[in-house]
């Protein structure tokens, strides 16, 4: 959430990203909120009615307490890290008409940089769903942000993962 908000700043847009933690224990579900706008963002609170819901851990779909569908409506888009098809996710969510996209971001992450960290691949898939910046602009923002913090191999693996997820998004 925070990286995407920072990335859009490089393109002259306004961005805001922040986490919301539940119970203070390792592995507990958490939420992240991102706002992107062409104008300054004055609100500093959670998002009650999301336009897009991104689910990094598909096990959250089975938990009512995780609140994956909280505040959503018929126009909300769902992007889910899973090997399942969008129709299967619609059935799990109990939303037969929802617009659902899927991508196996965990498999892409494992293949591209050897770790089960789907964050960056999900960023690539998000760009395919909502074009708030181009894939190349995102890759440039990643390179700038990660340069000097990570090895070139780690950066290249993440860039490849973002591009693959962008291309491997499953729609129906």
mmCIF file with all atom_site columns, C-alpha atoms in Angstrom:
data_model
loop_
_atom_site.group_PDB
_atom_site.id
_atom_site.type_symbol
_atom_site.label_atom_id
_atom_site.label_alt_id
_atom_site.label_comp_id
_atom_site.label_asym_id
_atom_site.label_entity_id
_atom_site.label_seq_id
_atom_site.pdbx_PDB_ins_code
_atom_site.Cartn_x
_atom_site.Cartn_y
_atom_site.Cartn_z
_atom_site.occupancy
_atom_site.B_iso_or_equiv
_atom_site.pdbx_formal_charge
_atom_site.auth_seq_id
_atom_site.auth_comp_id
_atom_site.auth_asym_id
_atom_site.auth_atom_id
_atom_site.pdbx_PDB_model_num
ATOM 1   C CA . UNK A 1 1   ? 0.000   0.000   0.000   1.00 0.00 ? 1   UNK A CA 1
ATOM 2   C CA . UNK A 1 2   ? 2.724   2.422   0.960   1.00 0.00 ? 2   UNK A CA 1
ATOM 3   C CA . UNK A 1 3   ? 4.986   1.581   -1.975  1.00 0.00 ? 3   UNK A CA 1
ATOM 4   C CA . UNK A 1 4   ? 2.202   2.133   -4.532  1.00 0.00 ? 4   UNK A CA 1
ATOM 5   C CA . UNK A 1 5   ? 1.342   5.471   -2.900  1.00 0.00 ? 5   UNK A CA 1
ATOM 6   C CA . UNK A 1 6   ? 4.992   6.519   -3.066  1.00 0.00 ? 6   UNK A CA 1
ATOM 7   C CA . UNK A 1 7   ? 5.356   5.339   -6.664  1.00 0.00 ? 7   UNK A CA 1
ATOM 8   C CA . UNK A 1 8   ? 2.515   7.538   -7.949  1.00 0.00 ? 8   UNK A CA 1
ATOM 9   C CA . UNK A 1 9   ? 4.181   10.578  -6.388  1.00 0.00 ? 9   UNK A CA 1
ATOM 10  C CA . UNK A 1 10  ? 6.965   10.209  -8.963  1.00 0.00 ? 10  UNK A CA 1
ATOM 11  C CA . UNK A 1 11  ? 4.353   10.745  -11.695 1.00 0.00 ? 11  UNK A CA 1
ATOM 12  C CA . UNK A 1 12  ? 2.891   13.957  -10.325 1.00 0.00 ? 12  UNK A CA 1
ATOM 13  C CA . UNK A 1 13  ? -0.115  12.304  -8.706  1.00 0.00 ? 13  UNK A CA 1
ATOM 14  C CA . UNK A 1 14  ? -1.062  12.315  -5.062  1.00 0.00 ? 14  UNK A CA 1
ATOM 15  C CA . UNK A 1 15  ? -0.814  9.143   -3.044  1.00 0.00 ? 15  UNK A CA 1
ATOM 16  C CA . UNK A 1 16  ? -1.487  8.019   0.485   1.00 0.00 ? 16  UNK A CA 1
ATOM 17  C CA . UNK A 1 17  ? -0.774  4.580   1.871   1.00 0.00 ? 17  UNK A CA 1
ATOM 18  C CA . UNK A 1 18  ? -0.916  3.216   5.391   1.00 0.00 ? 18  UNK A CA 1
ATOM 19  C CA . UNK A 1 19  ? -1.444  -0.048  7.262   1.00 0.00 ? 19  UNK A CA 1
ATOM 20  C CA . UNK A 1 20  ? -4.094  -0.978  9.800   1.00 0.00 ? 20  UNK A CA 1
ATOM 21  C CA . UNK A 1 21  ? -3.112  -3.723  12.212  1.00 0.00 ? 21  UNK A CA 1
ATOM 22  C CA . UNK A 1 22  ? -5.483  -5.932  14.132  1.00 0.00 ? 22  UNK A CA 1
ATOM 23  C CA . UNK A 1 23  ? -4.423  -7.843  17.229  1.00 0.00 ? 23  UNK A CA 1
ATOM 24  C CA . UNK A 1 24  ? -0.742  -7.426  17.916  1.00 0.00 ? 24  UNK A CA 1
ATOM 25  C CA . UNK A 1 25  ? 0.523   -10.875 17.065  1.00 0.00 ? 25  UNK A CA 1
ATOM 26  C CA . UNK A 1 26  ? 2.708   -12.203 14.315  1.00 0.00 ? 26  UNK A CA 1
ATOM 27  C CA . UNK A 1 27  ? 0.754   -13.584 11.380  1.00 0.00 ? 27  UNK A CA 1
ATOM 28  C CA . UNK A 1 28  ? -2.503  -11.813 12.213  1.00 0.00 ? 28  UNK A CA 1
ATOM 29  C CA . UNK A 1 29  ? -4.463  -10.444 9.242   1.00 0.00 ? 29  UNK A CA 1
ATOM 30  C CA . UNK A 1 30  ? -3.842  -6.786  8.535   1.00 0.00 ? 30  UNK A CA 1
ATOM 31  C CA . UNK A 1 31  ? -5.182  -4.266  6.084   1.00 0.00 ? 31  UNK A CA 1
ATOM 32  C CA . UNK A 1 32  ? -3.423  -1.675  4.025   1.00 0.00 ? 32  UNK A CA 1
ATOM 33  C CA . UNK A 1 33  ? -5.128  1.325   2.475   1.00 0.00 ? 33  UNK A CA 1
ATOM 34  C CA . UNK A 1 34  ? -4.035  3.282   -0.588  1.00 0.00 ? 34  UNK A CA 1
ATOM 35  C CA . UNK A 1 35  ? -5.544  6.394   -2.087  1.00 0.00 ? 35  UNK A CA 1
ATOM 36  C CA . UNK A 1 36  ? -4.441  7.741   -5.465  1.00 0.00 ? 36  UNK A CA 1
ATOM 37  C CA . UNK A 1 37  ? -5.686  11.061  -6.790  1.00 0.00 ? 37  UNK A CA 1
ATOM 38  C CA . UNK A 1 38  ? -5.008  13.797  -9.300  1.00 0.00 ? 38  UNK A CA 1
ATOM 39  C CA . UNK A 1 39  ? -5.722  16.337  -6.542  1.00 0.00 ? 39  UNK A CA 1
ATOM 40  C CA . UNK A 1 40  ? -4.409  16.671  -2.978  1.00 0.00 ? 40  UNK A CA 1
ATOM 41  C CA . UNK A 1 41  ? -5.783  14.080  -0.560  1.00 0.00 ? 41  UNK A CA 1
ATOM 42  C CA . UNK A 1 42  ? -7.290  15.635  2.552   1.00 0.00 ? 42  UNK A CA 1
ATOM 43  C CA . UNK A 1 43  ? -8.762  12.513  4.187   1.00 0.00 ? 43  UNK A CA 1
ATOM 44  C CA . UNK A 1 44  ? -6.608  10.560  6.613   1.00 0.00 ? 44  UNK A CA 1
ATOM 45  C CA . UNK A 1 45  ? -8.720  7.578   7.598   1.00 0.00 ? 45  UNK A CA 1
ATOM 46  C CA . UNK A 1 46  ? -9.404  4.034   6.502   1.00 0.00 ? 46  UNK A CA 1
ATOM 47  C CA . UNK A 1 47  ? -11.329 3.426   3.309   1.00 0.00 ? 47  UNK A CA 1
ATOM 48  C CA . UNK A 1 48  ? -14.895 2.390   4.049   1.00 0.00 ? 48  UNK A CA 1
ATOM 49  C CA . UNK A 1 49  ? -16.039 1.670   0.475   1.00 0.00 ? 49  UNK A CA 1
ATOM 50  C CA . UNK A 1 50  ? -13.076 0.426   -1.548  1.00 0.00 ? 50  UNK A CA 1
ATOM 51  C CA . UNK A 1 51  ? -12.986 0.606   -5.328  1.00 0.00 ? 51  UNK A CA 1
ATOM 52  C CA . UNK A 1 52  ? -10.512 -2.283  -5.413  1.00 0.00 ? 52  UNK A CA 1
ATOM 53  C CA . UNK A 1 53  ? -9.796  -4.992  -2.837  1.00 0.00 ? 53  UNK A CA 1
ATOM 54  C CA . UNK A 1 54  ? -6.414  -6.716  -3.172  1.00 0.00 ? 54  UNK A CA 1
ATOM 55  C CA . UNK A 1 55  ? -6.073  -10.009 -1.289  1.00 0.00 ? 55  UNK A CA 1
ATOM 56  C CA . UNK A 1 56  ? -2.474  -11.182 -0.861  1.00 0.00 ? 56  UNK A CA 1
ATOM 57  C CA . UNK A 1 57  ? -3.311  -14.249 1.240   1.00 0.00 ? 57  UNK A CA 1
ATOM 58  C CA . UNK A 1 58  ? -6.114  -16.369 -0.249  1.00 0.00 ? 58  UNK A CA 1
ATOM 59  C CA . UNK A 1 59  ? -6.786  -18.051 3.118   1.00 0.00 ? 59  UNK A CA 1
ATOM 60  C CA . UNK A 1 60  ? -8.422  -14.755 4.157   1.00 0.00 ? 60  UNK A CA 1
ATOM 61  C CA . UNK A 1 61  ? -11.275 -15.545 1.763   1.00 0.00 ? 61  UNK A CA 1
ATOM 62  C CA . UNK A 1 62  ? -12.396 -18.289 4.160   1.00 0.00 ? 62  UNK A CA 1
ATOM 63  C CA . UNK A 1 63  ? -12.527 -15.969 7.180   1.00 0.00 ? 63  UNK A CA 1
ATOM 64  C CA . UNK A 1 64  ? -15.543 -13.773 7.838   1.00 0.00 ? 64  UNK A CA 1
ATOM 65  C CA . UNK A 1 65  ? -13.468 -11.998 10.499  1.00 0.00 ? 65  UNK A CA 1
ATOM 66  C CA . UNK A 1 66  ? -10.927 -10.875 7.861   1.00 0.00 ? 66  UNK A CA 1
ATOM 67  C CA . UNK A 1 67  ? -13.653 -8.708  6.314   1.00 0.00 ? 67  UNK A CA 1
ATOM 68  C CA . UNK A 1 68  ? -12.543 -9.067  2.698   1.00 0.00 ? 68  UNK A CA 1
ATOM 69  C CA . UNK A 1 69  ? -15.952 -7.946  1.425   1.00 0.00 ? 69  UNK A CA 1
ATOM 70  C CA . UNK A 1 70  ? -16.582 -5.259  4.092   1.00 0.00 ? 70  UNK A CA 1
ATOM 71  C CA . UNK A 1 71  ? -17.837 -2.038  2.534   1.00 0.00 ? 71  UNK A CA 1
ATOM 72  C CA . UNK A 1 72  ? -17.811 -3.397  -1.006  1.00 0.00 ? 72  UNK A CA 1
ATOM 73  C CA . UNK A 1 73  ? -20.560 -2.943  -3.553  1.00 0.00 ? 73  UNK A CA 1
ATOM 74  C CA . UNK A 1 74  ? -21.439 -4.214  -7.039  1.00 0.00 ? 74  UNK A CA 1
ATOM 75  C CA . UNK A 1 75  ? -18.738 -2.009  -8.608  1.00 0.00 ? 75  UNK A CA 1
ATOM 76  C CA . UNK A 1 76  ? -15.877 -3.155  -6.348  1.00 0.00 ? 76  UNK A CA 1
ATOM 77  C CA . UNK A 1 77  ? -13.099 -5.061  -8.114  1.00 0.00 ? 77  UNK A CA 1
ATOM 78  C CA . UNK A 1 78  ? -11.360 -7.953  -6.373  1.00 0.00 ? 78  UNK A CA 1
ATOM 79  C CA . UNK A 1 79  ? -7.767  -8.926  -7.163  1.00 0.00 ? 79  UNK A CA 1
ATOM 80  C CA . UNK A 1 80  ? -6.772  -12.164 -5.452  1.00 0.00 ? 80  UNK A CA 1
ATOM 81  C CA . UNK A 1 81  ? -3.447  -13.981 -5.160  1.00 0.00 ? 81  UNK A CA 1
ATOM 82  C CA . UNK A 1 82  ? -4.512  -17.535 -5.986  1.00 0.00 ? 82  UNK A CA 1
ATOM 83  C CA . UNK A 1 83  ? -4.202  -20.270 -8.559  1.00 0.00 ? 83  UNK A CA 1
ATOM 84  C CA . UNK A 1 84  ? -8.003  -20.528 -8.637  1.00 0.00 ? 84  UNK A CA 1
ATOM 85  C CA . UNK A 1 85  ? -10.117 -19.083 -11.438 1.00 0.00 ? 85  UNK A CA 1
ATOM 86  C CA . UNK A 1 86  ? -12.155 -15.900 -10.881 1.00 0.00 ? 86  UNK A CA 1
ATOM 87  C CA . UNK A 1 87  ? -15.421 -17.895 -10.933 1.00 0.00 ? 87  UNK A CA 1
ATOM 88  C CA . UNK A 1 88  ? -14.168 -19.995 -8.007  1.00 0.00 ? 88  UNK A CA 1
ATOM 89  C CA . UNK A 1 89  ? -13.353 -16.852 -6.016  1.00 0.00 ? 89  UNK A CA 1
ATOM 90  C CA . UNK A 1 90  ? -16.760 -15.331 -6.758  1.00 0.00 ? 90  UNK A CA 1
ATOM 91  C CA . UNK A 1 91  ? -18.340 -18.485 -5.326  1.00 0.00 ? 91  UNK A CA 1
ATOM 92  C CA . UNK A 1 92  ? -16.114 -18.347 -2.205  1.00 0.00 ? 92  UNK A CA 1
ATOM 93  C CA . UNK A 1 93  ? -17.026 -14.699 -1.654  1.00 0.00 ? 93  UNK A CA 1
ATOM 94  C CA . UNK A 1 94  ? -20.719 -15.388 -2.231  1.00 0.00 ? 94  UNK A CA 1
ATOM 95  C CA . UNK A 1 95  ? -20.766 -12.594 -4.824  1.00 0.00 ? 95  UNK A CA 1
ATOM 96  C CA . UNK A 1 96  ? -21.872 -14.201 -8.114  1.00 0.00 ? 96  UNK A CA 1
ATOM 97  C CA . UNK A 1 97  ? -21.692 -10.953 -10.106 1.00 0.00 ? 97  UNK A CA 1
ATOM 98  C CA . UNK A 1 98  ? -18.491 -9.498  -8.636  1.00 0.00 ? 98  UNK A CA 1
ATOM 99  C CA . UNK A 1 99  ? -15.667 -8.475  -10.959 1.00 0.00 ? 99  UNK A CA 1
ATOM 100 C CA . UNK A 1 100 ? -12.805 -10.751 -9.892  1.00 0.00 ? 100 UNK A CA 1
ATOM 101 C CA . UNK A 1 101 ? -9.249  -11.032 -11.191 1.00 0.00 ? 101 UNK A CA 1
ATOM 102 C CA . UNK A 1 102 ? -6.738  -13.634 -10.082 1.00 0.00 ? 102 UNK A CA 1
ATOM 103 C CA . UNK A 1 103 ? -3.011  -14.178 -10.391 1.00 0.00 ? 103 UNK A CA 1
ATOM 104 C CA . UNK A 1 104 ? -0.760  -16.741 -8.750  1.00 0.00 ? 104 UNK A CA 1
ATOM 105 C CA . UNK A 1 105 ? 1.553   -14.107 -7.272  1.00 0.00 ? 105 UNK A CA 1
ATOM 106 C CA . UNK A 1 106 ? 3.078   -16.512 -4.757  1.00 0.00 ? 106 UNK A CA 1
ATOM 107 C CA . UNK A 1 107 ? 4.205   -18.905 -7.517  1.00 0.00 ? 107 UNK A CA 1
ATOM 108 C CA . UNK A 1 108 ? 5.559   -15.975 -9.541  1.00 0.00 ? 108 UNK A CA 1
ATOM 109 C CA . UNK A 1 109 ? 7.486   -14.676 -6.515  1.00 0.00 ? 109 UNK A CA 1
ATOM 110 C CA . UNK A 1 110 ? 8.970   -18.106 -5.816  1.00 0.00 ? 110 UNK A CA 1
ATOM 111 C CA . UNK A 1 111 ? 9.975   -18.480 -9.448  1.00 0.00 ? 111 UNK A CA 1
ATOM 112 C CA . UNK A 1 112 ? 11.418  -14.976 -9.852  1.00 0.00 ? 112 UNK A CA 1
ATOM 113 C CA . UNK A 1 113 ? 13.222  -14.414 -6.566  1.00 0.00 ? 113 UNK A CA 1
ATOM 114 C CA . UNK A 1 114 ? 12.871  -17.570 -4.527  1.00 0.00 ? 114 UNK A CA 1
ATOM 115 C CA . UNK A 1 115 ? 10.691  -16.249 -1.712  1.00 0.00 ? 115 UNK A CA 1
ATOM 116 C CA . UNK A 1 116 ? 6.988   -16.558 -0.976  1.00 0.00 ? 116 UNK A CA 1
ATOM 117 C CA . UNK A 1 117 ? 6.452   -12.790 -0.874  1.00 0.00 ? 117 UNK A CA 1
ATOM 118 C CA . UNK A 1 118 ? 3.625   -11.852 -3.271  1.00 0.00 ? 118 UNK A CA 1
ATOM 119 C CA . UNK A 1 119 ? 3.604   -8.073  -2.667  1.00 0.00 ? 119 UNK A CA 1
ATOM 120 C CA . UNK A 1 120 ? 5.507   -6.936  -5.758  1.00 0.00 ? 120 UNK A CA 1
ATOM 121 C CA . UNK A 1 121 ? 3.851   -9.383  -8.166  1.00 0.00 ? 121 UNK A CA 1
ATOM 122 C CA . UNK A 1 122 ? 0.470   -8.189  -6.870  1.00 0.00 ? 122 UNK A CA 1
ATOM 123 C CA . UNK A 1 123 ? 1.550   -4.635  -7.692  1.00 0.00 ? 123 UNK A CA 1
ATOM 124 C CA . UNK A 1 124 ? 2.074   -5.716  -11.303 1.00 0.00 ? 124 UNK A CA 1
ATOM 125 C CA . UNK A 1 125 ? -1.338  -7.388  -11.396 1.00 0.00 ? 125 UNK A CA 1
ATOM 126 C CA . UNK A 1 126 ? -2.907  -4.270  -9.885  1.00 0.00 ? 126 UNK A CA 1
ATOM 127 C CA . UNK A 1 127 ? -1.498  -2.200  -12.756 1.00 0.00 ? 127 UNK A CA 1
ATOM 128 C CA . UNK A 1 128 ? -3.194  -4.554  -15.215 1.00 0.00 ? 128 UNK A CA 1
ATOM 129 C CA . UNK A 1 129 ? -6.514  -4.037  -13.399 1.00 0.00 ? 129 UNK A CA 1
ATOM 130 C CA . UNK A 1 130 ? -6.265  -0.274  -12.818 1.00 0.00 ? 130 UNK A CA 1
ATOM 131 C CA . UNK A 1 131 ? -3.876  1.749   -14.975 1.00 0.00 ? 131 UNK A CA 1
ATOM 132 C CA . UNK A 1 132 ? -2.917  4.515   -12.541 1.00 0.00 ? 132 UNK A CA 1
ATOM 133 C CA . UNK A 1 133 ? 0.578   4.389   -14.078 1.00 0.00 ? 133 UNK A CA 1
ATOM 134 C CA . UNK A 1 134 ? 2.248   2.335   -16.786 1.00 0.00 ? 134 UNK A CA 1
ATOM 135 C CA . UNK A 1 135 ? 4.160   -0.855  -16.154 1.00 0.00 ? 135 UNK A CA 1
ATOM 136 C CA . UNK A 1 136 ? 7.387   0.856   -17.222 1.00 0.00 ? 136 UNK A CA 1
ATOM 137 C CA . UNK A 1 137 ? 6.747   3.787   -14.876 1.00 0.00 ? 137 UNK A CA 1
ATOM 138 C CA . UNK A 1 138 ? 6.236   1.351   -11.996 1.00 0.00 ? 138 UNK A CA 1
ATOM 139 C CA . UNK A 1 139 ? 9.402   -0.537  -12.857 1.00 0.00 ? 139 UNK A CA 1
ATOM 140 C CA . UNK A 1 140 ? 11.322  2.771   -12.940 1.00 0.00 ? 140 UNK A CA 1
ATOM 141 C CA . UNK A 1 141 ? 9.886   3.735   -9.531  1.00 0.00 ? 141 UNK A CA 1
ATOM 142 C CA . UNK A 1 142 ? 10.886  0.333   -8.127  1.00 0.00 ? 142 UNK A CA 1
ATOM 143 C CA . UNK A 1 143 ? 14.424  0.634   -9.463  1.00 0.00 ? 143 UNK A CA 1
ATOM 144 C CA . UNK A 1 144 ? 14.825  4.094   -7.927  1.00 0.00 ? 144 UNK A CA 1
ATOM 145 C CA . UNK A 1 145 ? 13.351  3.024   -4.578  1.00 0.00 ? 145 UNK A CA 1
ATOM 146 C CA . UNK A 1 146 ? 15.310  -0.230  -4.280  1.00 0.00 ? 146 UNK A CA 1
ATOM 147 C CA . UNK A 1 147 ? 18.687  0.936   -5.671  1.00 0.00 ? 147 UNK A CA 1
ATOM 148 C CA . UNK A 1 148 ? 21.323  0.769   -2.952  1.00 0.00 ? 148 UNK A CA 1
ATOM 149 C CA . UNK A 1 149 ? 18.983  -1.094  -0.572  1.00 0.00 ? 149 UNK A CA 1
ATOM 150 C CA . UNK A 1 150 ? 18.952  -4.429  -2.371  1.00 0.00 ? 150 UNK A CA 1
ATOM 151 C CA . UNK A 1 151 ? 21.287  -6.300  -4.668  1.00 0.00 ? 151 UNK A CA 1
ATOM 152 C CA . UNK A 1 152 ? 20.836  -6.005  -8.418  1.00 0.00 ? 152 UNK A CA 1
ATOM 153 C CA . UNK A 1 153 ? 19.688  -9.643  -8.484  1.00 0.00 ? 153 UNK A CA 1
ATOM 154 C CA . UNK A 1 154 ? 16.896  -8.922  -5.983  1.00 0.00 ? 154 UNK A CA 1
ATOM 155 C CA . UNK A 1 155 ? 15.832  -5.832  -7.915  1.00 0.00 ? 155 UNK A CA 1
ATOM 156 C CA . UNK A 1 156 ? 15.837  -7.718  -11.235 1.00 0.00 ? 156 UNK A CA 1
ATOM 157 C CA . UNK A 1 157 ? 13.832  -10.573 -9.711  1.00 0.00 ? 157 UNK A CA 1
ATOM 158 C CA . UNK A 1 158 ? 11.205  -8.143  -8.420  1.00 0.00 ? 158 UNK A CA 1
ATOM 159 C CA . UNK A 1 159 ? 11.025  -6.315  -11.762 1.00 0.00 ? 159 UNK A CA 1
ATOM 160 C CA . UNK A 1 160 ? 10.514  -9.625  -13.550 1.00 0.00 ? 160 UNK A CA 1
ATOM 161 C CA . UNK A 1 161 ? 7.845   -10.660 -11.018 1.00 0.00 ? 161 UNK A CA 1
ATOM 162 C CA . UNK A 1 162 ? 5.912   -7.410  -11.531 1.00 0.00 ? 162 UNK A CA 1
ATOM 163 C CA . UNK A 1 163 ? 6.001   -7.822  -15.301 1.00 0.00 ? 163 UNK A CA 1
ATOM 164 C CA . UNK A 1 164 ? 4.980   -11.483 -15.185 1.00 0.00 ? 164 UNK A CA 1
ATOM 165 C CA . UNK A 1 165 ? 2.016   -10.804 -12.877 1.00 0.00 ? 165 UNK A CA 1
ATOM 166 C CA . UNK A 1 166 ? 0.947   -7.942  -15.143 1.00 0.00 ? 166 UNK A CA 1
ATOM 167 C CA . UNK A 1 167 ? 0.910   -10.353 -18.098 1.00 0.00 ? 167 UNK A CA 1
ATOM 168 C CA . UNK A 1 168 ? -0.455  -13.417 -16.246 1.00 0.00 ? 168 UNK A CA 1
ATOM 169 C CA . UNK A 1 169 ? -3.545  -11.780 -14.747 1.00 0.00 ? 169 UNK A CA 1
ATOM 170 C CA . UNK A 1 170 ? -6.567  -14.051 -15.146 1.00 0.00 ? 170 UNK A CA 1
ATOM 171 C CA . UNK A 1 171 ? -9.869  -12.464 -16.122 1.00 0.00 ? 171 UNK A CA 1
ATOM 172 C CA . UNK A 1 172 ? -13.150 -13.868 -17.335 1.00 0.00 ? 172 UNK A CA 1
#
